[in-house]
Coordinates of C-alpha atoms in Angstrom, one line a residue:
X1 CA 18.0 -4.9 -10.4
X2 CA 16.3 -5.4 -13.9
X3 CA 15.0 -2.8 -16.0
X4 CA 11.6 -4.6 -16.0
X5 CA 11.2 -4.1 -12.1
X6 CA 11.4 -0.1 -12.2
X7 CA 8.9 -0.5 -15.2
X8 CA 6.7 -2.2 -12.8
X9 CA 7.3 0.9 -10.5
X10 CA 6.7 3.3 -12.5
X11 CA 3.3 1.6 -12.5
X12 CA 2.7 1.2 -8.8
X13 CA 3.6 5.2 -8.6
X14 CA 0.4 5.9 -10.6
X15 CA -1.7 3.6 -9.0
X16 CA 0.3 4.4 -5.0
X17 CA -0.9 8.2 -6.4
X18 CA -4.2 7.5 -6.3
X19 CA -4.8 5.2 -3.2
X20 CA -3.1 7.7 -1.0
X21 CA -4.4 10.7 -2.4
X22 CA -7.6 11.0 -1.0
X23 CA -5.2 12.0 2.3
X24 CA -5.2 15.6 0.7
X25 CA -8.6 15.8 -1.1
X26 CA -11.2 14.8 1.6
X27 CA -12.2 17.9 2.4
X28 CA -12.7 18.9 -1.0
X29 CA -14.7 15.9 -1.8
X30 CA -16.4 16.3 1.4
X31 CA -18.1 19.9 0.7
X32 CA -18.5 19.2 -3.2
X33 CA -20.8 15.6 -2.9
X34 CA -22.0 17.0 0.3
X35 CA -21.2 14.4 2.7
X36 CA -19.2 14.3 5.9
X37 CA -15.3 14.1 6.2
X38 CA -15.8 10.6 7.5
X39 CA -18.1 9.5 4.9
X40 CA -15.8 10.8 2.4
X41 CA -13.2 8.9 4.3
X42 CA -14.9 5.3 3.3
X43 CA -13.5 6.2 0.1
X44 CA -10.5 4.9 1.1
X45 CA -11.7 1.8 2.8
X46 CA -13.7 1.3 -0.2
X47 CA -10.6 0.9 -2.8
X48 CA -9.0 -1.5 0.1
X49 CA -12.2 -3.7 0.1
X50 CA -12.0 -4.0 -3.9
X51 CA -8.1 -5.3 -3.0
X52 CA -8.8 -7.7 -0.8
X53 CA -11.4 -9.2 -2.8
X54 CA -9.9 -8.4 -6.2
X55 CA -6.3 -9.6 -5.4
X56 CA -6.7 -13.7 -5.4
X57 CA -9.8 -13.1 -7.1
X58 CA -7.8 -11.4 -10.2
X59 CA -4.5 -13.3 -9.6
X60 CA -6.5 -16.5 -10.2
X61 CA -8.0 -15.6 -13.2
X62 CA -4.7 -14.0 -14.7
X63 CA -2.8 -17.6 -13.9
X64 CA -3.0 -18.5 -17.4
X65 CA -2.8 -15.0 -19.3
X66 CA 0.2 -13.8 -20.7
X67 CA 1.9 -11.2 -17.4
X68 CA 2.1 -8.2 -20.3
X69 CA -2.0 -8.7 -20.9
X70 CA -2.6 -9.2 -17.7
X71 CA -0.7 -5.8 -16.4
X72 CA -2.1 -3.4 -19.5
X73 CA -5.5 -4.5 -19.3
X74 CA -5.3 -3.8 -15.2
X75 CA -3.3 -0.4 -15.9
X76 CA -6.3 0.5 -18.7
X77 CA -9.4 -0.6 -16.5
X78 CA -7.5 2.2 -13.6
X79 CA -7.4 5.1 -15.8
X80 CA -10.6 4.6 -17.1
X81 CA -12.4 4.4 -13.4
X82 CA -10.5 7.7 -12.8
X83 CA -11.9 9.1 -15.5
X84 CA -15.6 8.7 -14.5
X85 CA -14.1 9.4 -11.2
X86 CA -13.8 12.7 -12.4
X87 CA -17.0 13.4 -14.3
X88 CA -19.0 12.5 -11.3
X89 CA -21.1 14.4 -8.9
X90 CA -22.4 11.4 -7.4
X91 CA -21.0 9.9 -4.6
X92 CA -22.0 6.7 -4.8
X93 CA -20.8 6.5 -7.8
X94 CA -17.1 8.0 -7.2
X95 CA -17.2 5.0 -4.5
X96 CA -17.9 2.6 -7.5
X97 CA -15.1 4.0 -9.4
X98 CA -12.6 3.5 -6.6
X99 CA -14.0 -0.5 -6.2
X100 CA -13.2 -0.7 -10.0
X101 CA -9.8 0.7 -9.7
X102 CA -9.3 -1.1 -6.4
X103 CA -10.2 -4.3 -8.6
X104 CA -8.2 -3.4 -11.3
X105 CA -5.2 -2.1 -8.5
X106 CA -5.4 -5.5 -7.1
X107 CA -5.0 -7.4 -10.1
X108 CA -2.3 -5.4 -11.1
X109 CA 0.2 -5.5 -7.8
X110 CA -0.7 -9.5 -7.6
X111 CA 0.9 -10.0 -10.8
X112 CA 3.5 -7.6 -10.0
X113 CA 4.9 -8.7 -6.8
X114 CA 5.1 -12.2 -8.2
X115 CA 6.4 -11.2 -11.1
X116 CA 9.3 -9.8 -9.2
X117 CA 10.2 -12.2 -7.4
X118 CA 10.9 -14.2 -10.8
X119 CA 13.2 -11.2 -12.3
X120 CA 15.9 -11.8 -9.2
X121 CA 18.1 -14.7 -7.9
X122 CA 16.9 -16.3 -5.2
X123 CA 17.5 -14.7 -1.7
X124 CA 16.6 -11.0 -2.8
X125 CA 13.3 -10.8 -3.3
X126 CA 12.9 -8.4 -0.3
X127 CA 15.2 -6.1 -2.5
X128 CA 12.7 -6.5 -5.6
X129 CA 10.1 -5.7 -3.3
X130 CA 11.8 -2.4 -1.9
X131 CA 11.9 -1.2 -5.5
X132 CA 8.5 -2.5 -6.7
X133 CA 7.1 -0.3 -3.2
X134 CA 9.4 2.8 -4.0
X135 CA 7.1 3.3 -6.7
X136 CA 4.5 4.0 -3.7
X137 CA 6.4 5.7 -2.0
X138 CA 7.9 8.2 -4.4
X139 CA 4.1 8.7 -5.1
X140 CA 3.7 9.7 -1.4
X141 CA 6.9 11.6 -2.0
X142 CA 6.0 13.5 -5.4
X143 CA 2.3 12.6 -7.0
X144 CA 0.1 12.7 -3.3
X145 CA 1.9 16.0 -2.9
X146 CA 1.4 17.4 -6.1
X147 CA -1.8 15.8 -6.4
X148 CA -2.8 18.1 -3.0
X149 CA -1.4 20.9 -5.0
X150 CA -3.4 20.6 -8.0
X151 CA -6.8 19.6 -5.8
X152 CA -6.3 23.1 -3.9
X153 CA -5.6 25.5 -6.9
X154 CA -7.9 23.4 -9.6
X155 CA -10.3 21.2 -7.6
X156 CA -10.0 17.5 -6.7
X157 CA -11.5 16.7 -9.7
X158 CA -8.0 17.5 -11.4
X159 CA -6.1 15.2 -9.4
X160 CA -8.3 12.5 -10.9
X161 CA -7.4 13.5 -14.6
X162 CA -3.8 13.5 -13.4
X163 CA -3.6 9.9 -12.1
X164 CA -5.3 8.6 -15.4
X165 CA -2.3 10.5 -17.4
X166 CA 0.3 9.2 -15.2
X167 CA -1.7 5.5 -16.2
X168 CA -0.4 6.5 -20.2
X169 CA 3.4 6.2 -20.0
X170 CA 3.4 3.3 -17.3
X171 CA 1.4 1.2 -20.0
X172 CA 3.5 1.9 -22.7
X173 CA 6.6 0.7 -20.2
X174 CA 4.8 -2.4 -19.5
X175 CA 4.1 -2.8 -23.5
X176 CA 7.3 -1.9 -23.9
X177 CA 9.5 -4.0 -21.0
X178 CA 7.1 -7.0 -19.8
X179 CA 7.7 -9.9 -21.7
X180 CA 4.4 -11.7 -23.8
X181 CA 5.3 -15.4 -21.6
X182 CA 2.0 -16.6 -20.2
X183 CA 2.1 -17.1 -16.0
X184 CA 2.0 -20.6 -15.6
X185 CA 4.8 -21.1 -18.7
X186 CA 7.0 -19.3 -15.5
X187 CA 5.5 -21.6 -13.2
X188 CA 5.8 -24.9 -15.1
X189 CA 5.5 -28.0 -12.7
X190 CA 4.0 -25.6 -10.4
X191 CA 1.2 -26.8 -7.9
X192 CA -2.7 -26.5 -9.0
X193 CA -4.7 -23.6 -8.1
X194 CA -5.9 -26.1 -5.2
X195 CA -2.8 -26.8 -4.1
X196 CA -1.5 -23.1 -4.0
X197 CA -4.5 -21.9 -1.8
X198 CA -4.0 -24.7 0.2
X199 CA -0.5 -22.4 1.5
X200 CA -3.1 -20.3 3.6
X201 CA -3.5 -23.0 6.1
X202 CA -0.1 -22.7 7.0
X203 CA 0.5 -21.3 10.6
X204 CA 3.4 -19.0 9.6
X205 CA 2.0 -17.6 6.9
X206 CA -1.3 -17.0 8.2
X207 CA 0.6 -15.0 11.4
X208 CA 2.8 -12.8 9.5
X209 CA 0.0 -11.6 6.9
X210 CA -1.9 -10.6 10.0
X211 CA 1.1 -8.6 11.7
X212 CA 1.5 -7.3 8.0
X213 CA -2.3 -6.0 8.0
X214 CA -2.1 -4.6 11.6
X215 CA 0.5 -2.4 10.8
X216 CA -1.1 -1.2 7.5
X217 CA -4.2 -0.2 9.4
X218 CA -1.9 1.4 11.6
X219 CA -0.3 3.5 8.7
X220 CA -3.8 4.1 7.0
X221 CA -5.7 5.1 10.2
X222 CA -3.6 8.4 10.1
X223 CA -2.5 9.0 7.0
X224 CA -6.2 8.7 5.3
X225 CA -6.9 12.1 7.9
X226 CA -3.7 13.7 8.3
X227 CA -5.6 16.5 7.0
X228 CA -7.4 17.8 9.2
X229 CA -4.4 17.2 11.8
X230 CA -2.2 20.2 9.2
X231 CA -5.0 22.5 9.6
X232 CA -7.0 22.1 12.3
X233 CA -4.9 20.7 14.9
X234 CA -1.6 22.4 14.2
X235 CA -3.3 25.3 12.6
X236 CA -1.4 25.2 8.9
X237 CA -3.2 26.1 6.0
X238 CA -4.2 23.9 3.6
X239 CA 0.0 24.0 1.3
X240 CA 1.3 22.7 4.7
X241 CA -1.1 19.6 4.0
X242 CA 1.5 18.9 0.4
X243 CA 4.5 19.5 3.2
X244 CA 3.3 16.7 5.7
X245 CA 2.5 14.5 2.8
X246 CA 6.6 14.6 1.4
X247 CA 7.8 14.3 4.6
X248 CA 5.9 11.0 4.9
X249 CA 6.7 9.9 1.2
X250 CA 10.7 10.6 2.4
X251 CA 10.6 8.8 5.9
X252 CA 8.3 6.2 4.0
X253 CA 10.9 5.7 1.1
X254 CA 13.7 6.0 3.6
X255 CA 12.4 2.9 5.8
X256 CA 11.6 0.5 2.9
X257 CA 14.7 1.2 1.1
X258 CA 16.6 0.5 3.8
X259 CA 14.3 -2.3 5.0
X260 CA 14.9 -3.9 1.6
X261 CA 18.1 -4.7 2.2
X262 CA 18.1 -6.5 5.3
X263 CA 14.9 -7.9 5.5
X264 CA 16.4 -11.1 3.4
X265 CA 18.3 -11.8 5.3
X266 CA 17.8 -9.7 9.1
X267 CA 14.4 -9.7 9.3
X268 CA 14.0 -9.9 13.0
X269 CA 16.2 -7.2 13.9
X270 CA 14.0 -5.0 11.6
X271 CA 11.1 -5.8 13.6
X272 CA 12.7 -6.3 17.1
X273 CA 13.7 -2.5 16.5
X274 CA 10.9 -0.6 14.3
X275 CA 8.2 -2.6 16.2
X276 CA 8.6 -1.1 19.3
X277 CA 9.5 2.5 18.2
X278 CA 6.8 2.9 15.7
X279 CA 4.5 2.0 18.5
X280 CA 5.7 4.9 20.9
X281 CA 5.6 7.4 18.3
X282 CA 1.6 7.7 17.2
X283 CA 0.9 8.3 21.0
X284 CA 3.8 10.8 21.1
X285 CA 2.6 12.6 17.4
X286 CA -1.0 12.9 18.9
X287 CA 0.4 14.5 22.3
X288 CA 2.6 16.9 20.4
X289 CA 0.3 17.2 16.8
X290 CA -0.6 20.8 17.9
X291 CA 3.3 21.6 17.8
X292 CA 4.5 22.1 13.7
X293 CA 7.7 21.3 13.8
X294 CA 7.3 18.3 16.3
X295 CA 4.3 17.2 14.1
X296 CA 6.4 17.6 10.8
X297 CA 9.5 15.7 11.8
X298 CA 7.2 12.9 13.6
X299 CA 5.3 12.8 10.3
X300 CA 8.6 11.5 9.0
X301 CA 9.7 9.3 11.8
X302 CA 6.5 7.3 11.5
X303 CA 6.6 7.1 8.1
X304 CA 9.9 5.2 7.8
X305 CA 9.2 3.5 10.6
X306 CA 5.8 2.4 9.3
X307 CA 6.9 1.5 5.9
X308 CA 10.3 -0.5 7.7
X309 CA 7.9 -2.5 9.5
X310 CA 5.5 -2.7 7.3
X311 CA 7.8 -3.7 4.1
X312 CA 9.6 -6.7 6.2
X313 CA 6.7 -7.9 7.4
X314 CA 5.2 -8.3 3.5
X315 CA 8.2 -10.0 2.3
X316 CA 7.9 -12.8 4.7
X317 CA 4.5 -13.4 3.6
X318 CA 6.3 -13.6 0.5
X319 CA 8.7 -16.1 1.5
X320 CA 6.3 -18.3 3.6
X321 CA 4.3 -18.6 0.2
X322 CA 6.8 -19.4 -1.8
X323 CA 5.1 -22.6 -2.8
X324 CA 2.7 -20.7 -4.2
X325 CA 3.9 -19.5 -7.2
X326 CA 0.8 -17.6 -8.9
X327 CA -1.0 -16.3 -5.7
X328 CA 2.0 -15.8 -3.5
X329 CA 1.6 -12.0 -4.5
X330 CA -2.0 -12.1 -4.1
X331 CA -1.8 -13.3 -0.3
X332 CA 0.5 -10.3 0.4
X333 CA -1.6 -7.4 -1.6
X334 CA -4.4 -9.0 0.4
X335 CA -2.2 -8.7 3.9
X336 CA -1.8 -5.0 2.9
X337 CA -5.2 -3.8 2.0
X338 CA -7.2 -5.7 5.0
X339 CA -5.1 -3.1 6.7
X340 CA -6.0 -0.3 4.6
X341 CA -9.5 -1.1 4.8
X342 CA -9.5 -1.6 8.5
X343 CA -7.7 1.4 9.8
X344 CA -9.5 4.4 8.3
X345 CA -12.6 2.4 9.9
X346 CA -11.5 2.4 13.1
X347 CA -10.0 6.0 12.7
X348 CA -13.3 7.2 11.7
X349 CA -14.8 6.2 14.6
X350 CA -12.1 8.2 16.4
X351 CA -13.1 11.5 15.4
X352 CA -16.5 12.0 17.0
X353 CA -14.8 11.3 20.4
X354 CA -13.0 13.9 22.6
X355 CA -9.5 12.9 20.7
X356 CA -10.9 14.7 17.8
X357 CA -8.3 15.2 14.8
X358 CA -5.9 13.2 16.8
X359 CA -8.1 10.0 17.4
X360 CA -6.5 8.4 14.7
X361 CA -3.1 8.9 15.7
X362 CA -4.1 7.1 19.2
X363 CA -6.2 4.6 17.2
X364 CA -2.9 3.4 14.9
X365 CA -0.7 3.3 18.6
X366 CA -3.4 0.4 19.7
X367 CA -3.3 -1.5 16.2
X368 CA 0.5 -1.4 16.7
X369 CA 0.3 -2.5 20.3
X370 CA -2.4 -5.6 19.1
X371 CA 0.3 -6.2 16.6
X372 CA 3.4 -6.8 19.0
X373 CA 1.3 -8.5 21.7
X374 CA 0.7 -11.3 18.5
X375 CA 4.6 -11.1 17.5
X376 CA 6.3 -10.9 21.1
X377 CA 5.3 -14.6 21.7
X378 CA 5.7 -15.8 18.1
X379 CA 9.1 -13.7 17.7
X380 CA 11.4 -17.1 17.6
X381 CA 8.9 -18.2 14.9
X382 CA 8.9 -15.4 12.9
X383 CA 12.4 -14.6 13.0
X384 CA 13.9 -18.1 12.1
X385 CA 15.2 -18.8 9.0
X386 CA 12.9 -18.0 5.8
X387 CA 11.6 -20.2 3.1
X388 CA 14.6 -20.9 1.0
X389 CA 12.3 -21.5 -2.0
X390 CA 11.9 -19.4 -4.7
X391 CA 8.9 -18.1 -6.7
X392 CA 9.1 -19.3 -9.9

């Protein structure tokens, strides 16, 4: 893989830091702006909502600036919304700060993702997508983690200061590894704007960016309040929160590595086996979440399994796209956040019922059954061959 690629994800660590770190701080942020758990939870819904809208918003506008402009001016916007992030005591305004960054997030993975699929041969761009996502999930591994760390010994605020550091050496990578070659000079011949956003009415496309969101909501629903799972549920104190967090980031990097390289090629058996699996597993973790050790290695298990599933899913919108050069990566960020907007939602809902901490863990089990009820009947469809077209 190309040196420019891990550039890219070194990038998507920072930003991956900050969109999953609010799983660790939302009690903080709770008691110190003086809101509920669940209002504080919006947070995250609020940073998916600025991706949805600011991914083929942004990737349209960035079709004729030059990828290197386009990716530091994203990266710069980012750490300057955490930095008034951090200042705050306002609520509404933090939530303003994560739109921004959302915006500025969404911008920034469009570009990438379809700038990766340009820096491989054809045929592997599920394996440029596995290491444009290990950059979020060695941020669930290492910066959500030590981002909890930080937020319990120096206040969430910190954590915030932290991700708009981390923004300083990905910029100068991109500065330094991103070459100055406008979009549409990598996409000469390419369709119109028109033509490109006329993909979305295709029936394949359309069906696996919706499995794709499904199981993001899944993944979000419980890991936006995994906290209160660690401490209230299964009675942990508040380090054990940084614990459950790595053991997501490993199962999480574990399932899209692997995903990554047979998703290309495989990607039915991928979802033929993670599909079903991943679905037994959130009812299981929400019977068992009271047990540590069963809720620690679970916490893993659903990780991979989400990110496995999750990861193949992405790439085919991807490769159903392909004939949209400039917005191809656009469609999928979009895919991914409707799902992260979505499932801390629903989860939220969850919490005043009599599933408590756990109604999130039953709440991703039914987004995962929704999503295999779509796929069972469409599973032929899905699973034959792949666009053999490549992004340009």
């Amino acid at each position: 893989m190309p040196l420019p690629l891990y550039l890219l994800a070194m990038a998507v660590f920072a930003m991956g830091t900050s969109e999953f770190m609010l799983a660790g701080l939302l009690p903080d942020i709770a008691s110190d702006l003086d809101v509920t758990v669940g209002t504080a939870g919006v947070l995250t819904s609020a940073f998916a909502i600025g991706m949805i809208v600011g991914a083929p918003l942004v990737a349209a506008l960035a079709r004729n600036w030059s990828r290197r402009f386009s990716l530091l001016g994203f990266i710069v916007t980012f750490a300057g919304a955490h930095a008034v992030g951090a200042l705050t005591t306002s609520f509404p305004v933090l939530f303003a700060t994560r739109i921004v960054a959302a915006l500025a997030n969404a911008g920034f993975l469009a570009v990438a993702l379809t700038t990766a699929a340009t820096l491989v041969p054809p045929g592997k761009k599920g394996r440029a997508l596995a290491v444009l996502l290990s950059g979020t999930t060695v941020a669930t591994i290492a910066g959500v983690p030590g981002g909890s760390v930080l937020g319990a010994l120096f206040g969430w605020r910190a954590t915030f200061w932290a991700v708009a550091a981390l923004c300083v050496p990905a910029a100068l990578g991109i500065l330094k590894g991103i070459p100055a070659r406008r979009v549409k000079e990598e996409a000469t011949g390419g369709p119109a704007l028109r033509g490109e956003l006329a993909q979305l009415a295709k029936p394949r496309l359309i069906v696996v960016m919706l499995l794709g969101a499904l199981v993001n909501a899944a993944t979000f629903a419980s890991f936006t309040f995994l906290a209160p799972v660690v401490t209230d549920t299964a009675g942990l104190n508040e380090l054990w929160i940084s614990v459950a967090l790595v053991l997501f980031g490993i199962g999480s990097f574990t399932g899209v590595t692997v995903a990554g390289r047979l998703s290309d090629q495989h990607p039915g058996p991928v979802i033929a086996v993670a599909g079903p699996l991943l679905l037994i597993g959130w009812p299981v973790l929400a019977v068992l979440a009271d047990k540590p050790v069963a809720l620690l290695a679970l916490v893993f298990v659903q990780g991979a399994l989400s990110f496995a599933l999750g990861s193949t899913l992405i790439t085919q919108v991807l490769y159903e796209a392909a004939e949209a050069p400039t917005m191809a990566g656009s469609y999928a960020t979009a895919a991914l956040n409707v799902g992260a907007a979505v499932g801390p939602l629903i989860a939220a809902t969850t919490l005043s019922t009599p599933a408590g901490n756990t109604g999130p863990l039953w709440s991703s089990g039914l987004l995962v059954a929704v999503a295999l009820l779509i796929a069972f009947p469409l599973r032929t469809v899905i699973a034959a061959g792949r666009s053999t077209e490549v992004l340009q």
